[in-house]
mmCIF file of C-alpha atoms in Angstrom:
data_model
loop_
_atom_site.group_PDB
_atom_site.id
_atom_site.type_symbol
_atom_site.label_atom_id
_atom_site.label_comp_id
_atom_site.label_asym_id
_atom_site.label_seq_id
_atom_site.Cartn_x
_atom_site.Cartn_y
_atom_site.Cartn_z
ATOM 1 C CA UNK S 1 0.013 0.018 0.240
ATOM 2 C CA UNK S 2 3.257 2.774 1.124
ATOM 3 C CA UNK S 3 4.348 1.676 -2.034
ATOM 4 C CA UNK S 4 1.481 1.919 -4.233
ATOM 5 C CA UNK S 5 1.038 5.400 -2.672
ATOM 6 C CA UNK S 6 4.862 6.704 -2.911
ATOM 7 C CA UNK S 7 4.202 5.817 -7.137
ATOM 8 C CA UNK S 8 0.707 7.305 -7.298
ATOM 9 C CA UNK S 9 2.629 11.604 -5.407
ATOM 10 C CA UNK S 10 5.788 10.225 -8.339
ATOM 11 C CA UNK S 11 3.230 10.065 -11.326
ATOM 12 C CA UNK S 12 2.083 13.112 -9.402
ATOM 13 C CA UNK S 13 5.325 15.440 -9.032
ATOM 14 C CA UNK S 14 6.077 14.896 -13.513
ATOM 15 C CA UNK S 15 2.963 15.871 -14.391
ATOM 16 C CA UNK S 16 3.289 19.501 -12.240
ATOM 17 C CA UNK S 17 6.835 19.457 -12.969
ATOM 18 C CA UNK S 18 5.676 19.298 -17.222
ATOM 19 C CA UNK S 19 2.463 21.809 -16.226
ATOM 20 C CA UNK S 20 5.058 24.162 -14.401
ATOM 21 C CA UNK S 21 7.894 23.852 -18.088
ATOM 22 C CA UNK S 22 7.953 26.570 -20.409
ATOM 23 C CA UNK S 23 6.011 24.361 -23.878
ATOM 24 C CA UNK S 24 9.027 25.000 -27.020
ATOM 25 C CA UNK S 25 7.125 25.929 -29.677
ATOM 26 C CA UNK S 26 8.020 23.932 -33.251
ATOM 27 C CA UNK S 27 11.373 26.156 -35.271
ATOM 28 C CA UNK S 28 10.380 27.400 -38.292
ATOM 29 C CA UNK S 29 12.810 26.196 -41.003
ATOM 30 C CA UNK S 30 15.023 28.743 -41.600
ATOM 31 C CA UNK S 31 14.707 31.264 -44.191
ATOM 32 C CA UNK S 32 18.029 31.641 -47.000
ATOM 33 C CA UNK S 33 18.278 35.462 -47.939
ATOM 34 C CA UNK S 34 21.399 35.887 -50.332
ATOM 35 C CA UNK S 35 22.810 39.615 -49.569
ATOM 36 C CA UNK S 36 23.797 41.091 -52.717
ATOM 37 C CA UNK S 37 27.918 41.772 -52.402
ATOM 38 C CA UNK S 38 28.242 45.599 -51.387
ATOM 39 C CA UNK S 39 24.291 46.390 -50.854
ATOM 40 C CA UNK S 40 22.349 46.697 -48.159
ATOM 41 C CA UNK S 41 18.892 43.919 -46.540
ATOM 42 C CA UNK S 42 16.489 44.660 -44.009
ATOM 43 C CA UNK S 43 14.446 42.182 -42.287
ATOM 44 C CA UNK S 44 12.288 42.482 -39.977
ATOM 45 C CA UNK S 45 9.832 40.738 -37.593
ATOM 46 C CA UNK S 46 8.199 40.014 -34.411
ATOM 47 C CA UNK S 47 9.128 37.354 -31.373
ATOM 48 C CA UNK S 48 7.863 36.134 -28.685
ATOM 49 C CA UNK S 49 7.871 34.144 -25.895
ATOM 50 C CA UNK S 50 10.397 31.600 -26.744
ATOM 51 C CA UNK S 51 9.915 32.668 -30.941
ATOM 52 C CA UNK S 52 12.946 31.901 -32.299
ATOM 53 C CA UNK S 53 14.199 33.177 -36.105
ATOM 54 C CA UNK S 54 16.235 31.876 -38.355
ATOM 55 C CA UNK S 55 18.254 33.118 -41.112
ATOM 56 C CA UNK S 56 20.618 31.478 -44.153
ATOM 57 C CA UNK S 57 23.140 33.718 -44.752
ATOM 58 C CA UNK S 58 25.819 32.875 -47.872
ATOM 59 C CA UNK S 59 28.436 33.944 -48.042
ATOM 60 C CA UNK S 60 31.844 33.436 -49.420
ATOM 61 C CA UNK S 61 35.884 33.463 -47.493
ATOM 62 C CA UNK S 62 36.737 36.350 -47.420
ATOM 63 C CA UNK S 63 33.410 38.327 -47.500
ATOM 64 C CA UNK S 64 32.675 41.261 -45.298
ATOM 65 C CA UNK S 65 29.887 40.990 -43.580
ATOM 66 C CA UNK S 66 28.091 44.502 -41.293
ATOM 67 C CA UNK S 67 25.258 42.596 -39.010
ATOM 68 C CA UNK S 68 22.708 45.016 -36.708
ATOM 69 C CA UNK S 69 20.074 44.403 -34.463
ATOM 70 C CA UNK S 70 17.624 46.870 -33.521
ATOM 71 C CA UNK S 71 14.619 45.410 -30.946
ATOM 72 C CA UNK S 72 11.701 47.151 -28.930
ATOM 73 C CA UNK S 73 13.212 45.160 -26.395
ATOM 74 C CA UNK S 74 16.147 45.248 -24.741
ATOM 75 C CA UNK S 75 16.683 41.547 -24.527
ATOM 76 C CA UNK S 76 16.883 40.247 -28.000
ATOM 77 C CA UNK S 77 19.792 39.807 -29.542
ATOM 78 C CA UNK S 78 20.744 37.151 -32.658
ATOM 79 C CA UNK S 79 23.473 34.648 -32.255
ATOM 80 C CA UNK S 80 25.958 33.724 -35.505
ATOM 81 C CA UNK S 81 27.253 29.965 -36.736
ATOM 82 C CA UNK S 82 29.091 29.238 -39.221
ATOM 83 C CA UNK S 83 28.454 26.762 -42.208
ATOM 84 C CA UNK S 84 29.008 23.602 -40.400
ATOM 85 C CA UNK S 85 29.499 24.624 -36.815
ATOM 86 C CA UNK S 86 28.648 22.503 -34.459
ATOM 87 C CA UNK S 87 30.486 23.452 -30.756
ATOM 88 C CA UNK S 88 29.284 26.919 -30.074
ATOM 89 C CA UNK S 89 28.260 30.082 -31.865
ATOM 90 C CA UNK S 90 31.023 32.711 -33.612
ATOM 91 C CA UNK S 91 28.884 35.340 -32.083
ATOM 92 C CA UNK S 92 26.699 35.585 -28.778
ATOM 93 C CA UNK S 93 24.451 38.900 -28.776
ATOM 94 C CA UNK S 94 23.996 39.058 -25.156
ATOM 95 C CA UNK S 95 27.667 39.161 -24.586
ATOM 96 C CA UNK S 96 28.670 40.986 -27.194
ATOM 97 C CA UNK S 97 25.773 43.167 -28.286
ATOM 98 C CA UNK S 98 23.810 43.714 -31.324
ATOM 99 C CA UNK S 99 26.188 44.736 -33.659
ATOM 100 C CA UNK S 100 28.532 42.020 -35.258
ATOM 101 C CA UNK S 101 31.072 42.820 -37.971
ATOM 102 C CA UNK S 102 33.629 40.273 -39.515
ATOM 103 C CA UNK S 103 35.217 38.883 -42.572
ATOM 104 C CA UNK S 104 33.973 35.630 -43.056
ATOM 105 C CA UNK S 105 36.292 32.607 -42.888
ATOM 106 C CA UNK S 106 34.233 29.466 -45.116
ATOM 107 C CA UNK S 107 32.177 30.099 -47.964
ATOM 108 C CA UNK S 108 28.534 28.978 -46.613
ATOM 109 C CA UNK S 109 25.281 29.339 -45.647
ATOM 110 C CA UNK S 110 25.829 31.697 -41.813
ATOM 111 C CA UNK S 111 22.283 31.071 -39.391
ATOM 112 C CA UNK S 112 21.605 33.965 -37.981
ATOM 113 C CA UNK S 113 19.136 33.157 -34.829
ATOM 114 C CA UNK S 114 17.307 36.062 -33.129
ATOM 115 C CA UNK S 115 15.323 35.510 -29.257
ATOM 116 C CA UNK S 116 15.038 36.712 -26.287
ATOM 117 C CA UNK S 117 16.440 36.436 -23.314
ATOM 118 C CA UNK S 118 15.378 33.155 -21.282
ATOM 119 C CA UNK S 119 13.878 35.431 -17.848
ATOM 120 C CA UNK S 120 12.151 38.071 -21.169
ATOM 121 C CA UNK S 121 10.756 34.823 -22.853
ATOM 122 C CA UNK S 122 9.153 33.428 -19.663
ATOM 123 C CA UNK S 123 7.595 35.373 -19.303
ATOM 124 C CA UNK S 124 6.265 35.359 -22.348
ATOM 125 C CA UNK S 125 6.989 39.840 -23.421
ATOM 126 C CA UNK S 126 6.962 40.904 -27.270
ATOM 127 C CA UNK S 127 9.922 41.978 -29.302
ATOM 128 C CA UNK S 128 9.462 43.814 -32.323
ATOM 129 C CA UNK S 129 12.403 44.040 -34.505
ATOM 130 C CA UNK S 130 15.145 44.724 -37.604
ATOM 131 C CA UNK S 131 17.483 43.207 -38.347
ATOM 132 C CA UNK S 132 20.296 44.753 -41.234
ATOM 133 C CA UNK S 133 22.029 42.647 -42.325
ATOM 134 C CA UNK S 134 25.575 44.241 -44.769
ATOM 135 C CA UNK S 135 27.388 42.834 -47.439
ATOM 136 C CA UNK S 136 30.839 42.979 -48.241
ATOM 137 C CA UNK S 137 32.039 43.061 -52.286
ATOM 138 C CA UNK S 138 33.192 39.541 -53.346
ATOM 139 C CA UNK S 139 36.894 38.381 -51.931
ATOM 140 C CA UNK S 140 39.805 39.266 -54.701
ATOM 141 C CA UNK S 141 41.248 36.333 -56.227
ATOM 142 C CA UNK S 142 45.131 34.768 -55.512
ATOM 143 C CA UNK S 143 47.972 35.657 -58.266
ATOM 144 C CA UNK S 144 47.858 33.650 -61.260
ATOM 145 C CA UNK S 145 51.801 33.204 -59.265
ATOM 146 C CA UNK S 146 50.281 31.541 -56.788
ATOM 147 C CA UNK S 147 50.526 27.590 -57.559
ATOM 148 C CA UNK S 148 48.495 25.509 -55.033
ATOM 149 C CA UNK S 149 50.231 22.735 -53.788
ATOM 150 C CA UNK S 150 49.138 19.553 -55.959
ATOM 151 C CA UNK S 151 46.503 17.454 -54.991
ATOM 152 C CA UNK S 152 45.274 19.976 -53.244
ATOM 153 C CA UNK S 153 43.015 23.644 -53.063
ATOM 154 C CA UNK S 154 46.119 25.320 -50.633
ATOM 155 C CA UNK S 155 48.462 27.737 -52.115
ATOM 156 C CA UNK S 156 50.896 26.200 -49.473
ATOM 157 C CA UNK S 157 50.641 23.682 -46.431
ATOM 158 C CA UNK S 158 52.305 23.287 -42.397
ATOM 159 C CA UNK S 159 52.311 21.945 -39.341
ATOM 160 C CA UNK S 160 52.509 24.088 -36.777
ATOM 161 C CA UNK S 161 51.799 24.686 -33.287
ATOM 162 C CA UNK S 162 48.726 24.643 -31.638
ATOM 163 C CA UNK S 163 46.973 23.284 -27.777
ATOM 164 C CA UNK S 164 43.138 22.009 -27.495
ATOM 165 C CA UNK S 165 41.619 23.707 -24.185
ATOM 166 C CA UNK S 166 43.079 22.177 -21.198
ATOM 167 C CA UNK S 167 45.932 19.960 -23.687
ATOM 168 C CA UNK S 168 49.374 19.168 -23.803
ATOM 169 C CA UNK S 169 51.017 21.397 -26.310
ATOM 170 C CA UNK S 170 50.729 19.708 -29.855
ATOM 171 C CA UNK S 171 50.982 20.322 -33.869
ATOM 172 C CA UNK S 172 47.726 20.498 -36.133
ATOM 173 C CA UNK S 173 48.082 20.293 -40.506
ATOM 174 C CA UNK S 174 47.183 23.823 -41.791
ATOM 175 C CA UNK S 175 46.850 24.601 -45.942
ATOM 176 C CA UNK S 176 45.608 28.245 -46.912
ATOM 177 C CA UNK S 177 43.748 29.359 -49.957
ATOM 178 C CA UNK S 178 44.960 32.174 -50.041
ATOM 179 C CA UNK S 179 43.711 35.887 -51.977
ATOM 180 C CA UNK S 180 45.173 38.948 -52.888
ATOM 181 C CA UNK S 181 46.735 41.479 -50.694
ATOM 182 C CA UNK S 182 47.627 39.501 -47.985
ATOM 183 C CA UNK S 183 44.380 38.551 -47.748
ATOM 184 C CA UNK S 184 43.324 34.505 -47.295
ATOM 185 C CA UNK S 185 41.945 31.246 -45.093
ATOM 186 C CA UNK S 186 44.486 28.737 -43.183
ATOM 187 C CA UNK S 187 42.418 25.613 -42.338
ATOM 188 C CA UNK S 188 43.327 24.342 -38.808
ATOM 189 C CA UNK S 189 43.309 20.111 -38.671
ATOM 190 C CA UNK S 190 42.794 19.838 -35.195
ATOM 191 C CA UNK S 191 44.267 16.137 -34.290
ATOM 192 C CA UNK S 192 40.821 14.679 -33.746
ATOM 193 C CA UNK S 193 39.505 15.856 -37.000
ATOM 194 C CA UNK S 194 37.436 18.723 -36.683
ATOM 195 C CA UNK S 195 38.712 21.747 -38.293
ATOM 196 C CA UNK S 196 39.116 25.512 -37.664
ATOM 197 C CA UNK S 197 39.566 27.930 -40.153
ATOM 198 C CA UNK S 198 41.331 31.690 -39.818
ATOM 199 C CA UNK S 199 40.330 34.770 -42.593
ATOM 200 C CA UNK S 200 42.907 36.997 -42.743
ATOM 201 C CA UNK S 201 42.627 40.647 -44.622
ATOM 202 C CA UNK S 202 45.776 42.519 -44.639
ATOM 203 C CA UNK S 203 48.381 39.802 -43.106
ATOM 204 C CA UNK S 204 45.686 40.085 -40.273
ATOM 205 C CA UNK S 205 43.810 37.688 -38.279
ATOM 206 C CA UNK S 206 40.817 38.746 -38.362
ATOM 207 C CA UNK S 207 37.813 35.851 -38.117
ATOM 208 C CA UNK S 208 37.214 32.210 -37.341
ATOM 209 C CA UNK S 209 34.894 29.532 -37.712
ATOM 210 C CA UNK S 210 35.946 28.854 -33.727
ATOM 211 C CA UNK S 211 33.438 28.999 -30.586
ATOM 212 C CA UNK S 212 33.117 32.437 -30.253
ATOM 213 C CA UNK S 213 36.340 34.697 -29.817
ATOM 214 C CA UNK S 214 39.209 35.650 -31.296
ATOM 215 C CA UNK S 215 42.259 36.821 -29.457
ATOM 216 C CA UNK S 216 45.590 37.376 -31.149
ATOM 217 C CA UNK S 217 49.647 38.152 -29.670
ATOM 218 C CA UNK S 218 52.038 38.686 -32.366
ATOM 219 C CA UNK S 219 55.068 37.068 -31.485
ATOM 220 C CA UNK S 220 57.761 37.406 -33.888
ATOM 221 C CA UNK S 221 56.805 36.592 -37.031
ATOM 222 C CA UNK S 222 53.872 34.395 -35.636
ATOM 223 C CA UNK S 223 50.406 35.062 -35.688
ATOM 224 C CA UNK S 224 49.572 33.718 -31.742
ATOM 225 C CA UNK S 225 45.439 33.114 -32.214
ATOM 226 C CA UNK S 226 43.030 32.191 -28.572
ATOM 227 C CA UNK S 227 39.513 30.547 -29.402
ATOM 228 C CA UNK S 228 36.185 31.433 -27.271
ATOM 229 C CA UNK S 229 36.412 27.243 -26.998
ATOM 230 C CA UNK S 230 40.942 28.009 -25.260
ATOM 231 C CA UNK S 231 41.838 26.078 -28.511
ATOM 232 C CA UNK S 232 45.691 28.339 -29.265
ATOM 233 C CA UNK S 233 47.526 28.118 -33.122
ATOM 234 C CA UNK S 234 50.764 29.096 -34.099
ATOM 235 C CA UNK S 235 50.464 30.321 -37.569
ATOM 236 C CA UNK S 236 53.778 32.216 -39.037
ATOM 237 C CA UNK S 237 53.709 35.176 -41.593
ATOM 238 C CA UNK S 238 55.367 33.057 -44.568
ATOM 239 C CA UNK S 239 52.271 30.173 -44.383
ATOM 240 C CA UNK S 240 49.320 33.594 -44.640
ATOM 241 C CA UNK S 241 51.488 34.972 -47.459
ATOM 242 C CA UNK S 242 53.805 32.941 -48.724
ATOM 243 C CA UNK S 243 57.035 36.202 -47.810
#
């Protein structure tokens, strides 16, 4: 009898929790929006509670982009995920504000998600928003004299020093796809097989498709790059520019 009463109490507790839990609405499909080079696209809408608005913005590696969110609710923000990202957004609005400017580290569709912070969503608040997206000119090409490594898309390859978050120093394989004027994208293969891309402009590291945050220090002729995940890479200038 006591066991039956205990079982009934557990079932009742689960029922109460289920009723108290916020209901997540069905996530609508992401809307793909192609922004012409040099143009600005304004995307407007409204959210209530836990609703989300997702957009896919196609960009080329090396193409600049500026995103700005204006919203009627101070708890409204947006995040940006790089193509294929599975371990964290490259930009998180709730910690970095409502303006994001970067150089695309890799070609593909960038997922932009507009949302309300959980506290506001829990109160079922409303937010009207306008997300403006300005895409830069298409990136230039590498000089014709800069030959590719046979059988690869890279203009040069190298083993670089790296250290994954919480790990020991090791080496990672890297290849660079160069563009004009010291620009290019370095593709880094981590020991476990995961891949990171770091974009360079004017010979300087400017963005990555890794989790939010990119810190760059200079050590002689090397860029020492630390991502928000804690991963660390040492990329020599010679790999990027060929100099």
